[in-house]
Amino acid sequence: MNIEKESALRSRGWFGRAGKDGFIYRAWMKKQGIPAYELAGKPIIGICNTWSELTPCNSHFRELAEAVKRGVLEAGGYPVEFPVMSLGETLMKPTAMLYRNLVSMDVEESIRANPLDGVVLLCGCDKTTPALVMGACSVDIPAIVVSGGPMLTGRHKGRSIGTSDIWRFSEEFRSGRMTDQELTLAEAGMCRSDGHCAVMGTASTMACMVEALGLSLPDNAAIPAPDSARKVLSHQSGVEIVNMVRQNRKPSDILTREAFENAIMVNAAIGGSTNFVIHLLAIAGRVGVPLTLEDFDKFSAGIPLIANLQPSGEFFMEDIYYAGGLPVVLRELQGYLHKSCVTANGKTIEDNCKGALCYNAGVIATVGAPFNNISGIVVLKGNLCEQGAIIKPSAASPHLMQHRGRAVVFEDIDDYKNKIDDPDLEVDENSILILKNVGPKGYPGMPEVGNMGLPPKLLDKGITDMIRISDGRMSGTGFGTVVLHASPEAAAGGNFAVVRTGDMITLNVPERLLTIEVSEAELEQRKQEWKPQPNHTARGYVSLFTQHVEQACFGADFDFLKGMSGSEVTKDSH
Ligand code: FES
């Protein structure tokens, strides 16, 4: 690096200062044993760590951080690791999604407030990826993502299992086909190693998303967590972030409108999670790229499903890595993608996947002979969801894609829990289950309850799928004919708020329609009588959240966080 560039380093605003200020900035860093020359013009690289023993998917991140540090040092930078709030999907109540925006604020302010020239984002469990990317985008200094990688495939009774099986086990247990003892045995075989969920759930979808957007090095998405290649990639990312600082390659240089379109196409090809929609919208909002719900349908359309991964298919993340990883998917999609999009390493997305070879056509098919022609996210419109709702057709039942049925409405999650096991519940396999008040404001936090379990009396009849509609989300590991993110949510008082048991509902996926057979006059009358549910938890962060969270169709970010605010700090206290 030449002196001119060194003087342009953001960190020189701290360590390059004379007098008392520079003295304080340097002296307190030196107390950690850092020699003076390390702070004398090297790029200072933050390693934003979501390690936590309460986020088991990210519990190996200290080791990854050490590998990143080795890469940063090798390239002539100086690494400093810092913690941010971590989001463990399985343990956090009421839902980790309630805190995605909070973490993004933690990340944004931690980066901006400190003497950092670039940042490595250690992301793993579902929400940690969008939260860190959103925060880093708001500051817009060079940033690269290192994902923690998927865990090894689970094993139970001699067969492969993953998180999607939890939903099957649950239904088998509720219907009495699986004993408590068997469930405990399955539990022991589910999580065999470090890493996040081993199917194409939200965490893996997010890891693929960052690779497709160009925010990581190639191969980041699928290397299993315990594979030594994950540490090699972490090391190389440490090298690369120093290069990115030297070349001043920022998120805003990578995250163009075309990059977002690429990510949507890739998500369709891999059968990615529905949560992809809400997180990509939020990221686009941070960098000021106009992206709408309709774009997900438009750019998904015609993209074949080529990755044969659960929950839409058969295999696991470990398998896609052995088959060649995401670069094979990207190479296969070259006829669709914007090939000249620049990625973290300065190369185009086309260059990054040019030599990728497929080693298992059963796991990664070709666009000419795809695993499934049905893919992507379909955006539904109609008088039951005036601002839209989504469905993932590849995870749904073909016979329910055009269906008219009687609504069975649950006003909230407690109402659902109280009624669903009732043998007298008036419901049959043609009914449509509707769950209200699980949206961003209504719950609050928009939990993953949209793929609600079926009534036991229908499970007993061998029914395995029904249409379920909610203003909530679904785990990326879930499946079924599940309509999600109905906007405006019930708590916002639209038509979804006033749907009643007995109303006739039509779902027509090919026509993109979701309608309620109630006259406009009757809907208006009901809305006049409608009262929002009381909010008993309106203090502190939850109060801020309910006042400022946007609807799911816009990404459920806070209204005051749209757009970048940059890295400049105009005041300091020394
Ligand atoms: Fe962390 Fe699934 S619970 S990725």
Coordinates of C-alpha atoms and ligand atoms in Angstrom, one line a residue:
M1 CA 0.0 0.0 0.0
N2 CA 1.4 3.5 -0.8
I3 CA 1.5 6.3 1.7
E4 CA -1.2 8.2 0.0
K5 CA -3.6 5.4 0.4
E6 CA -2.5 4.8 4.1
S7 CA -3.3 8.4 4.9
A8 CA -6.8 7.9 3.4
L9 CA -7.5 5.1 5.8
R10 CA -10.5 5.8 8.0
S11 CA -8.7 4.5 11.1
R12 CA -6.1 7.3 10.7
G13 CA -8.8 9.6 12.0
W14 CA -8.1 7.9 15.3
F15 CA -4.6 6.5 15.3
G16 CA -3.0 9.1 13.0
R17 CA -3.8 12.1 15.2
A18 CA -1.3 14.1 17.1
G19 CA -1.6 15.4 20.6
K20 CA -3.9 14.2 23.4
D21 CA -6.5 12.6 21.1
G22 CA -4.0 10.3 19.3
F23 CA -2.3 9.6 22.5
I24 CA -5.5 8.3 24.1
Y25 CA -6.6 6.3 21.0
R26 CA -3.2 4.6 20.6
A27 CA -2.4 4.1 24.3
W28 CA -5.5 2.2 25.1
M29 CA -5.0 -0.1 22.1
K30 CA -1.4 -0.7 23.1
K31 CA -2.5 -1.9 26.5
Q32 CA -3.6 -5.1 24.7
G33 CA 0.1 -5.7 23.7
I34 CA -0.2 -4.2 20.2
P35 CA 3.1 -2.8 19.0
A36 CA 3.1 0.8 17.8
Y37 CA 3.8 -0.1 14.2
E38 CA 0.6 -2.1 13.9
L39 CA -1.4 1.1 14.4
A40 CA 0.8 3.2 12.1
G41 CA -1.0 2.9 8.9
K42 CA -2.2 -0.7 8.4
P43 CA -5.8 -1.3 7.5
I44 CA -7.7 -2.0 10.8
I45 CA -10.1 -4.9 10.1
G46 CA -13.0 -5.5 12.4
I47 CA -14.2 -9.1 12.9
C48 CA -17.8 -8.8 13.8
N49 CA -18.5 -11.9 15.8
T50 CA -21.9 -13.5 16.6
W51 CA -20.3 -16.2 18.7
S52 CA -22.5 -17.3 21.6
E53 CA -23.2 -20.5 23.5
L54 CA -26.8 -19.4 23.3
T55 CA -26.6 -19.5 19.5
P56 CA -25.4 -23.1 19.1
C57 CA -25.2 -22.7 15.3
N58 CA -22.5 -20.1 15.8
S59 CA -20.6 -21.7 18.7
H60 CA -17.5 -22.5 16.6
F61 CA -17.0 -18.8 15.5
R62 CA -14.1 -18.2 17.8
E63 CA -12.0 -20.6 15.7
L64 CA -13.2 -19.0 12.5
A65 CA -12.3 -15.6 13.8
E66 CA -8.7 -16.9 14.5
A67 CA -8.5 -18.1 10.9
V68 CA -9.7 -14.7 9.6
K69 CA -7.1 -13.0 11.8
R70 CA -4.3 -15.0 10.3
G71 CA -5.4 -14.0 6.8
V72 CA -5.7 -10.3 7.8
L73 CA -2.2 -10.3 9.3
E74 CA -0.8 -12.1 6.2
A75 CA -2.2 -9.4 4.0
G76 CA -0.7 -6.6 6.0
G77 CA -3.8 -5.5 8.0
Y78 CA -4.5 -5.6 11.7
P79 CA -7.5 -7.5 13.0
V80 CA -9.7 -6.5 15.9
E81 CA -12.5 -8.8 16.9
F82 CA -15.7 -7.4 18.5
P83 CA -18.9 -9.0 19.7
V84 CA -22.5 -8.0 18.7
M85 CA -25.7 -9.4 20.0
S86 CA -26.2 -12.9 18.6
L87 CA -29.5 -14.4 17.5
G88 CA -30.1 -18.1 18.2
E89 CA -33.1 -19.2 16.3
T90 CA -34.0 -22.2 18.5
L91 CA -33.7 -20.6 22.0
M92 CA -34.9 -17.0 21.7
K93 CA -38.4 -16.0 22.7
P94 CA -40.7 -14.8 21.5
T95 CA -38.9 -15.0 18.2
A96 CA -35.4 -14.2 16.9
M97 CA -36.9 -12.1 14.2
L98 CA -38.0 -9.5 16.8
Y99 CA -34.3 -8.7 17.2
R100 CA -33.0 -8.7 13.6
N101 CA -33.4 -4.9 13.3
L102 CA -31.9 -4.4 16.8
V103 CA -28.8 -6.4 15.9
S104 CA -28.5 -4.5 12.6
M105 CA -28.4 -1.3 14.7
D106 CA -25.8 -2.8 17.0
V107 CA -23.7 -3.7 14.0
E108 CA -24.1 -0.4 12.2
E109 CA -23.2 1.7 15.3
S110 CA -20.4 -0.6 16.4
I111 CA -18.7 -0.3 12.9
R112 CA -19.3 3.4 12.6
A113 CA -18.2 4.4 16.1
N114 CA -14.9 2.5 15.9
P115 CA -11.6 3.0 14.0
L116 CA -12.3 0.3 11.4
D117 CA -11.3 0.4 7.7
G118 CA -13.1 -2.9 6.8
V119 CA -15.1 -5.6 8.4
V120 CA -15.5 -9.3 8.3
L121 CA -19.0 -10.4 9.2
L122 CA -19.2 -13.8 10.9
C123 CA -22.7 -15.0 10.1
G124 CA -24.5 -18.3 10.7
C125 CA -27.8 -18.9 12.3
D126 CA -30.8 -17.5 10.3
K127 CA -31.1 -13.9 11.4
T128 CA -27.4 -13.3 12.1
T129 CA -26.8 -13.0 8.3
P130 CA -29.4 -10.4 7.3
A131 CA -28.8 -8.4 10.6
L132 CA -25.0 -8.1 10.0
V133 CA -25.4 -7.4 6.3
M134 CA -28.0 -4.7 6.9
G135 CA -25.9 -3.0 9.5
A136 CA -22.8 -3.1 7.4
C137 CA -24.6 -1.8 4.4
S138 CA -25.8 1.2 6.4
V139 CA -22.2 2.2 7.1
D140 CA -20.9 1.1 3.7
I141 CA -17.2 0.5 4.5
P142 CA -15.6 -2.6 2.8
A143 CA -17.2 -5.7 4.2
I144 CA -17.1 -9.4 3.5
V145 CA -19.2 -12.3 4.8
V146 CA -17.9 -15.5 6.2
S147 CA -20.6 -17.9 7.0
G148 CA -20.3 -20.6 9.6
G149 CA -21.3 -23.4 7.3
P150 CA -23.9 -26.1 7.6
M151 CA -23.6 -28.9 10.2
L152 CA -23.1 -32.5 9.0
T153 CA -26.2 -34.4 8.0
G154 CA -28.1 -35.9 10.9
R155 CA -28.6 -39.7 11.3
H156 CA -31.5 -41.6 12.8
K157 CA -32.2 -45.3 12.4
G158 CA -29.8 -45.6 9.6
R159 CA -31.2 -42.8 7.5
S160 CA -30.2 -39.2 6.9
I161 CA -32.2 -36.6 8.8
G162 CA -32.2 -32.8 9.0
T163 CA -34.3 -30.0 10.4
S164 CA -37.1 -30.5 8.0
D165 CA -37.7 -33.9 9.6
I166 CA -38.7 -32.1 12.9
W167 CA -42.0 -31.2 11.3
R168 CA -42.6 -34.8 10.2
F169 CA -41.6 -36.2 13.6
S170 CA -43.9 -33.7 15.3
E171 CA -46.9 -34.8 13.2
E172 CA -46.0 -38.5 13.8
F173 CA -45.7 -37.9 17.5
R174 CA -49.0 -35.9 17.7
S175 CA -50.8 -38.7 15.8
G176 CA -49.3 -41.4 18.0
R177 CA -47.2 -43.0 15.3
M178 CA -44.0 -42.1 17.0
T179 CA -43.3 -42.7 20.7
D180 CA -41.6 -40.4 23.2
Q181 CA -38.6 -42.7 23.3
E182 CA -38.2 -42.7 19.5
L183 CA -38.5 -38.9 19.5
T184 CA -35.6 -38.7 22.0
L185 CA -33.5 -41.0 19.9
A186 CA -34.1 -38.8 16.8
E187 CA -33.2 -35.8 18.9
A188 CA -29.8 -37.3 19.7
G189 CA -29.0 -37.8 16.0
M190 CA -30.2 -34.4 14.7
C191 CA -27.2 -32.1 15.3
R192 CA -23.9 -34.0 14.8
S193 CA -21.5 -31.2 14.5
D194 CA -20.8 -27.5 14.6
G195 CA -22.8 -25.5 12.1
H196 CA -26.2 -24.3 11.1
C197 CA -29.2 -26.3 9.9
A198 CA -28.1 -28.8 7.2
V199 CA -31.0 -28.4 4.9
M200 CA -31.8 -25.5 2.5
G201 CA -33.5 -23.6 5.5
T202 CA -33.1 -20.0 6.1
A203 CA -29.5 -20.1 7.3
S204 CA -28.3 -22.0 4.2
T205 CA -30.5 -19.7 2.1
M206 CA -28.8 -16.7 3.6
A207 CA -25.4 -18.2 3.0
C208 CA -26.3 -18.8 -0.7
M209 CA -27.8 -15.3 -0.8
V210 CA -24.5 -13.6 0.2
E211 CA -22.5 -15.7 -2.3
A212 CA -25.0 -14.9 -5.1
L213 CA -25.0 -11.2 -4.2
G214 CA -21.2 -11.3 -4.3
L215 CA -20.7 -10.4 -0.7
S216 CA -18.5 -13.5 0.1
L217 CA -15.8 -15.5 -1.6
P218 CA -16.9 -18.3 -3.9
D219 CA -17.8 -21.6 -2.1
N220 CA -18.8 -19.8 1.1
A221 CA -22.3 -21.1 1.0
A222 CA -21.9 -24.8 1.4
I223 CA -18.6 -25.9 3.0
P224 CA -19.6 -27.8 6.1
A225 CA -18.8 -26.2 9.4
P226 CA -16.3 -28.9 10.6
D227 CA -14.5 -29.1 7.2
S228 CA -11.0 -27.7 7.3
A229 CA -11.9 -25.9 4.0
R230 CA -14.1 -23.6 6.1
K231 CA -11.1 -22.4 8.0
V232 CA -9.2 -22.0 4.8
L233 CA -12.0 -19.9 3.4
S234 CA -12.0 -17.8 6.6
H235 CA -8.3 -17.2 6.2
Q236 CA -8.7 -16.2 2.6
S237 CA -11.5 -13.9 3.5
G238 CA -9.2 -12.2 5.9
V239 CA -6.7 -11.7 3.1
E240 CA -9.5 -10.4 0.8
I241 CA -10.9 -7.8 3.1
V242 CA -7.5 -6.1 3.3
N243 CA -7.5 -6.1 -0.5
M244 CA -11.0 -4.7 -0.5
V245 CA -9.9 -1.9 1.8
R246 CA -7.0 -1.1 -0.5
Q247 CA -9.2 -1.0 -3.5
N248 CA -12.0 0.7 -1.6
R249 CA -14.6 -1.9 -2.7
K250 CA -17.7 -1.3 -0.6
P251 CA -21.1 -3.0 -0.3
S252 CA -22.7 -0.3 -2.4
D253 CA -20.2 -1.2 -5.3
I254 CA -21.4 -4.8 -5.1
L255 CA -25.0 -4.5 -4.3
T256 CA -26.4 -3.2 -7.5
R257 CA -30.0 -3.8 -8.7
E258 CA -28.6 -6.5 -11.0
A259 CA -27.0 -8.3 -8.0
F260 CA -30.3 -8.4 -6.2
E261 CA -32.0 -9.8 -9.4
N262 CA -29.2 -12.5 -9.5
A263 CA -29.9 -13.4 -5.9
I264 CA -33.6 -13.9 -6.6
M265 CA -32.8 -16.1 -9.5
V266 CA -30.4 -18.2 -7.5
N267 CA -32.9 -18.5 -4.7
A268 CA -35.4 -20.0 -7.1
A269 CA -32.8 -22.5 -8.5
I270 CA -31.9 -23.7 -5.0
G271 CA -35.4 -23.8 -3.5
G272 CA -34.4 -21.3 -0.9
S273 CA -36.5 -20.2 2.1
T274 CA -39.4 -17.8 2.0
N275 CA -37.6 -15.8 4.6
F276 CA -35.2 -14.8 1.8
V277 CA -37.9 -12.4 0.6
I278 CA -38.2 -10.4 3.8
H279 CA -34.4 -10.2 4.4
L280 CA -33.5 -9.3 0.8
L281 CA -36.1 -6.5 0.8
A282 CA -34.6 -5.2 4.0
I283 CA -31.0 -5.3 2.7
A284 CA -32.1 -3.6 -0.6
G285 CA -33.8 -0.9 1.5
R286 CA -30.5 -0.2 3.4
V287 CA -28.5 0.3 0.2
G288 CA -31.3 2.3 -1.5
V289 CA -31.9 -0.2 -4.3
P290 CA -35.5 -0.2 -5.3
L291 CA -36.8 -3.8 -4.9
T292 CA -40.5 -4.8 -4.7
L293 CA -42.3 -7.9 -3.7
E294 CA -43.4 -8.3 -7.3
D295 CA -39.7 -8.6 -8.3
F296 CA -39.4 -11.9 -6.5
D297 CA -42.2 -13.4 -8.7
K298 CA -40.9 -11.7 -11.9
F299 CA -37.3 -12.9 -11.6
S300 CA -38.1 -16.3 -10.1
A301 CA -40.4 -17.1 -13.0
G302 CA -38.9 -19.5 -15.5
I303 CA -35.9 -20.4 -13.3
P304 CA -35.9 -24.2 -12.9
L305 CA -35.2 -25.8 -9.5
I306 CA -31.8 -27.5 -10.0
A307 CA -30.6 -28.1 -6.4
N308 CA -32.2 -31.3 -5.0
L309 CA -32.2 -30.2 -1.4
Q310 CA -34.6 -30.6 1.5
P311 CA -37.2 -29.3 2.1
S312 CA -38.0 -29.0 -1.6
G313 CA -36.0 -32.1 -2.5
E314 CA -34.0 -34.9 -1.1
F315 CA -30.4 -34.0 -0.1
F316 CA -28.5 -31.9 2.4
M317 CA -26.0 -29.0 2.3
E318 CA -23.1 -31.4 2.8
D319 CA -24.2 -33.1 -0.4
I320 CA -24.3 -29.9 -2.5
Y321 CA -20.8 -29.1 -1.3
Y322 CA -19.5 -32.5 -2.4
A323 CA -21.4 -32.0 -5.7
G324 CA -19.4 -28.8 -6.4
G325 CA -21.2 -26.2 -4.3
L326 CA -23.0 -23.0 -5.2
P327 CA -20.5 -22.2 -8.0
V328 CA -21.9 -25.1 -10.0
V329 CA -25.4 -23.6 -9.6
L330 CA -24.2 -20.2 -10.6
R331 CA -22.4 -21.6 -13.7
E332 CA -25.5 -23.5 -14.6
L333 CA -27.6 -20.3 -14.4
Q334 CA -25.2 -18.2 -16.6
G335 CA -27.9 -17.9 -19.2
Y336 CA -30.1 -16.1 -16.8
L337 CA -27.8 -14.1 -14.5
H338 CA -26.2 -10.7 -14.9
K339 CA -22.8 -12.1 -15.5
S340 CA -20.8 -8.9 -15.0
C341 CA -21.8 -8.2 -11.4
V342 CA -18.7 -7.5 -9.3
T343 CA -18.1 -9.6 -6.2
A344 CA -16.0 -9.3 -3.1
N345 CA -12.8 -10.5 -4.6
G346 CA -13.1 -8.0 -7.5
K347 CA -13.9 -10.6 -10.0
T348 CA -17.3 -11.0 -11.7
I349 CA -19.8 -13.6 -10.8
E350 CA -19.1 -15.2 -14.1
D351 CA -15.3 -15.4 -13.5
N352 CA -15.9 -16.9 -10.1
C353 CA -17.8 -19.9 -11.3
K354 CA -16.2 -20.5 -14.8
G355 CA -14.4 -23.6 -13.9
A356 CA -16.9 -25.1 -11.5
L357 CA -17.6 -28.8 -12.1
C358 CA -20.6 -30.8 -11.0
Y359 CA -19.7 -34.1 -9.3
N360 CA -23.2 -35.4 -8.6
A361 CA -26.0 -34.7 -11.1
G362 CA -28.5 -36.2 -8.6
V363 CA -27.8 -33.3 -6.3
I364 CA -27.3 -30.4 -8.8
A365 CA -29.2 -30.9 -12.0
T366 CA -28.9 -28.9 -15.2
V367 CA -31.3 -26.2 -16.4
G368 CA -32.0 -28.4 -19.4
A369 CA -33.1 -31.3 -17.2
P370 CA -34.0 -29.8 -13.9
F371 CA -35.0 -31.6 -10.7
N372 CA -38.3 -29.7 -10.8
N373 CA -39.7 -27.1 -13.1
I374 CA -41.6 -25.5 -10.3
S375 CA -39.5 -23.2 -8.3
G376 CA -39.2 -19.8 -6.7
I377 CA -41.5 -17.5 -4.8
V378 CA -45.0 -16.8 -6.1
V379 CA -46.5 -13.5 -5.0
L380 CA -50.2 -13.6 -4.5
K381 CA -52.6 -10.6 -4.7
G382 CA -56.3 -10.3 -4.0
N383 CA -58.8 -8.9 -1.5
L384 CA -57.5 -11.2 1.3
C385 CA -54.0 -9.7 1.0
E386 CA -54.2 -6.2 -0.6
Q387 CA -50.4 -5.7 -0.4
G388 CA -49.5 -9.2 -1.2
A389 CA -48.6 -12.6 0.3
I390 CA -46.2 -15.3 -0.8
I391 CA -46.1 -19.0 -1.3
K392 CA -43.2 -21.4 -2.2
P393 CA -44.7 -23.7 -4.8
S394 CA -41.9 -26.2 -4.7
A395 CA -42.6 -27.0 -1.1
A396 CA -46.4 -27.1 -1.6
S397 CA -48.8 -29.9 -2.7
P398 CA -49.7 -29.7 -6.4
H399 CA -53.4 -30.7 -5.8
L400 CA -53.9 -27.6 -3.5
M401 CA -52.5 -25.0 -5.9
Q402 CA -56.0 -24.2 -7.1
H403 CA -58.4 -24.7 -4.3
R404 CA -61.6 -23.2 -2.9
G405 CA -62.4 -23.9 0.7
R406 CA -64.1 -22.8 3.9
A407 CA -62.0 -20.7 6.3
V408 CA -61.3 -22.0 9.8
V409 CA -59.9 -18.9 11.5
F410 CA -57.7 -18.6 14.6
E411 CA -57.5 -15.1 15.9
D412 CA -54.0 -15.6 17.3
I413 CA -51.5 -18.3 18.3
D414 CA -53.2 -18.9 21.6
D415 CA -56.5 -19.4 19.9
Y416 CA -54.9 -21.9 17.6
K417 CA -53.3 -23.8 20.4
N418 CA -56.5 -23.9 22.3
K419 CA -58.6 -25.2 19.4
I420 CA -56.5 -27.3 17.1
D421 CA -56.6 -30.5 19.0
D422 CA -60.3 -30.2 19.8
P423 CA -62.1 -33.3 18.2
D424 CA -65.2 -31.1 17.8
L425 CA -63.3 -28.5 15.7
E426 CA -65.4 -28.1 12.5
V427 CA -62.7 -28.8 9.9
D428 CA -62.0 -31.2 7.1
E429 CA -59.2 -31.6 4.5
N430 CA -60.8 -29.1 2.2
S431 CA -60.9 -26.4 4.9
I432 CA -58.3 -23.5 4.8
L433 CA -56.7 -22.8 8.1
I434 CA -56.1 -19.1 8.8
L435 CA -53.9 -17.8 11.6
K436 CA -54.0 -14.0 12.4
N437 CA -51.9 -11.7 14.5
V438 CA -48.6 -13.3 13.9
G439 CA -47.3 -10.5 11.7
P440 CA -44.5 -8.0 12.4
K441 CA -46.6 -5.7 14.7
G442 CA -49.2 -8.2 15.8
Y443 CA -47.2 -10.8 17.5
P444 CA -44.9 -8.7 17.6
G445 CA -41.9 -10.0 15.7
M446 CA -43.4 -12.2 13.0
P447 CA -42.6 -15.7 14.3
E448 CA -42.2 -18.9 12.2
V449 CA -45.6 -20.4 12.9
G450 CA -47.2 -20.2 9.4
N451 CA -46.8 -23.9 8.8
M452 CA -49.1 -24.6 11.7
G453 CA -49.7 -28.3 12.5
L454 CA -52.8 -30.0 11.2
P455 CA -55.7 -31.1 13.4
P456 CA -55.1 -34.5 14.8
K457 CA -58.4 -35.9 13.5
L458 CA -57.2 -35.2 9.9
L459 CA -53.7 -36.5 10.6
D460 CA -55.4 -39.7 11.8
K461 CA -57.1 -39.9 8.3
G462 CA -53.7 -39.7 6.7
I463 CA -54.0 -36.1 5.6
T464 CA -50.5 -34.6 5.4
D465 CA -51.1 -31.1 3.9
M466 CA -53.8 -28.4 3.9
I467 CA -53.8 -24.8 2.8
R468 CA -52.6 -22.6 5.7
I469 CA -52.6 -18.8 5.5
S470 CA -51.1 -16.4 7.9
D471 CA -49.5 -13.0 8.3
G472 CA -46.5 -14.8 9.9
R473 CA -43.4 -16.5 8.5
M474 CA -42.5 -20.2 8.1
S475 CA -39.2 -21.8 9.0
G476 CA -37.0 -22.2 5.9
T477 CA -36.9 -25.9 6.8
G478 CA -40.7 -26.1 6.7
F479 CA -42.9 -27.2 3.8
G480 CA -46.6 -27.6 2.8
T481 CA -49.1 -25.4 1.0
V482 CA -48.5 -22.5 3.2
V483 CA -49.3 -18.9 2.3
L484 CA -47.2 -16.4 4.3
H485 CA -46.5 -12.8 5.0
A486 CA -50.1 -11.7 4.2
S487 CA -50.0 -7.9 4.0
P488 CA -51.3 -5.8 5.5
E489 CA -51.2 -8.0 8.6
A490 CA -54.2 -8.5 10.8
A491 CA -52.9 -6.0 13.4
A492 CA -52.9 -3.3 10.7
G493 CA -56.6 -3.7 10.1
G494 CA -56.9 -4.7 6.5
N495 CA -59.2 -7.3 5.1
F496 CA -57.1 -10.1 6.6
A497 CA -58.0 -8.7 10.0
V498 CA -61.7 -9.4 9.4
V499 CA -61.8 -12.8 7.7
R500 CA -64.1 -15.1 9.7
T501 CA -64.6 -18.8 10.1
G502 CA -67.1 -19.9 7.4
D503 CA -65.9 -17.4 4.7
M504 CA -65.1 -19.0 1.4
I505 CA -61.5 -18.5 0.3
T506 CA -59.9 -19.2 -3.1
L507 CA -56.2 -19.8 -3.6
N508 CA -55.2 -19.9 -7.3
V509 CA -51.4 -20.0 -7.5
P510 CA -51.2 -20.1 -11.4
E511 CA -53.3 -16.9 -11.4
R512 CA -51.5 -15.4 -8.4
L513 CA -54.8 -14.9 -6.6
L514 CA -55.9 -15.1 -3.0
T515 CA -59.4 -13.9 -2.5
I516 CA -62.2 -14.0 0.1
E517 CA -65.8 -14.3 -1.1
V518 CA -67.2 -11.5 0.9
S519 CA -68.7 -8.3 -0.6
E520 CA -66.8 -5.0 -0.4
A521 CA -69.7 -3.6 1.7
E522 CA -69.6 -6.4 4.2
L523 CA -65.8 -6.2 4.5
E524 CA -66.1 -2.4 5.1
Q525 CA -68.8 -3.0 7.7
R526 CA -66.5 -5.6 9.5
K527 CA -63.6 -3.2 9.4
Q528 CA -65.6 -0.5 11.1
E529 CA -66.4 -2.9 13.9
W530 CA -62.8 -4.2 14.1
K531 CA -60.6 -3.3 17.1
P532 CA -56.9 -3.9 17.3
Q533 CA -55.7 -6.4 20.0
P534 CA -54.4 -4.7 23.1
N535 CA -50.6 -4.6 23.2
H536 CA -49.5 -5.5 26.8
T537 CA -45.7 -5.4 26.2
A538 CA -45.4 -1.8 24.8
R539 CA -42.2 -0.7 26.6
G540 CA -38.5 -0.4 25.7
Y541 CA -37.3 -2.0 22.5
V542 CA -40.7 -3.8 21.8
S543 CA -42.4 -0.4 21.9
L544 CA -39.9 1.0 19.4
F545 CA -40.4 -2.1 17.3
T546 CA -44.2 -2.0 17.1
Q547 CA -44.2 1.7 16.3
H548 CA -41.6 1.6 13.5
V549 CA -41.6 -1.8 11.9
E550 CA -42.8 -1.9 8.4
Q551 CA -45.1 -4.5 6.8
A552 CA -43.6 -7.8 5.6
C553 CA -44.1 -6.8 2.0
F554 CA -41.5 -4.1 2.5
G555 CA -39.0 -6.2 4.5
A556 CA -40.1 -5.5 8.1
D557 CA -37.2 -3.1 8.6
F558 CA -37.7 0.0 10.7
D559 CA -39.0 3.0 8.8
F560 CA -36.1 5.2 10.1
L561 CA -33.4 2.8 8.9
K562 CA -34.0 3.1 5.2
G563 CA -31.0 4.2 3.1
M564 CA -27.3 4.4 4.1
S565 CA -26.1 6.8 6.7
G566 CA -22.4 6.3 5.9
S567 CA -19.3 6.0 8.0
E568 CA -18.6 9.5 8.9
V569 CA -18.7 10.5 12.6
T570 CA -19.0 14.3 12.8
K571 CA -18.3 14.7 16.5
D572 CA -15.9 13.2 19.0
S573 CA -15.6 13.7 22.7
H574 CA -11.9 14.0 23.1
Ligands
FES1 FE1 -29.7 -22.0 13.6 FE2 -31.4 -23.6 12.0 S1 -31.4 -23.2 14.1 S2 -29.7 -22.4 11.5

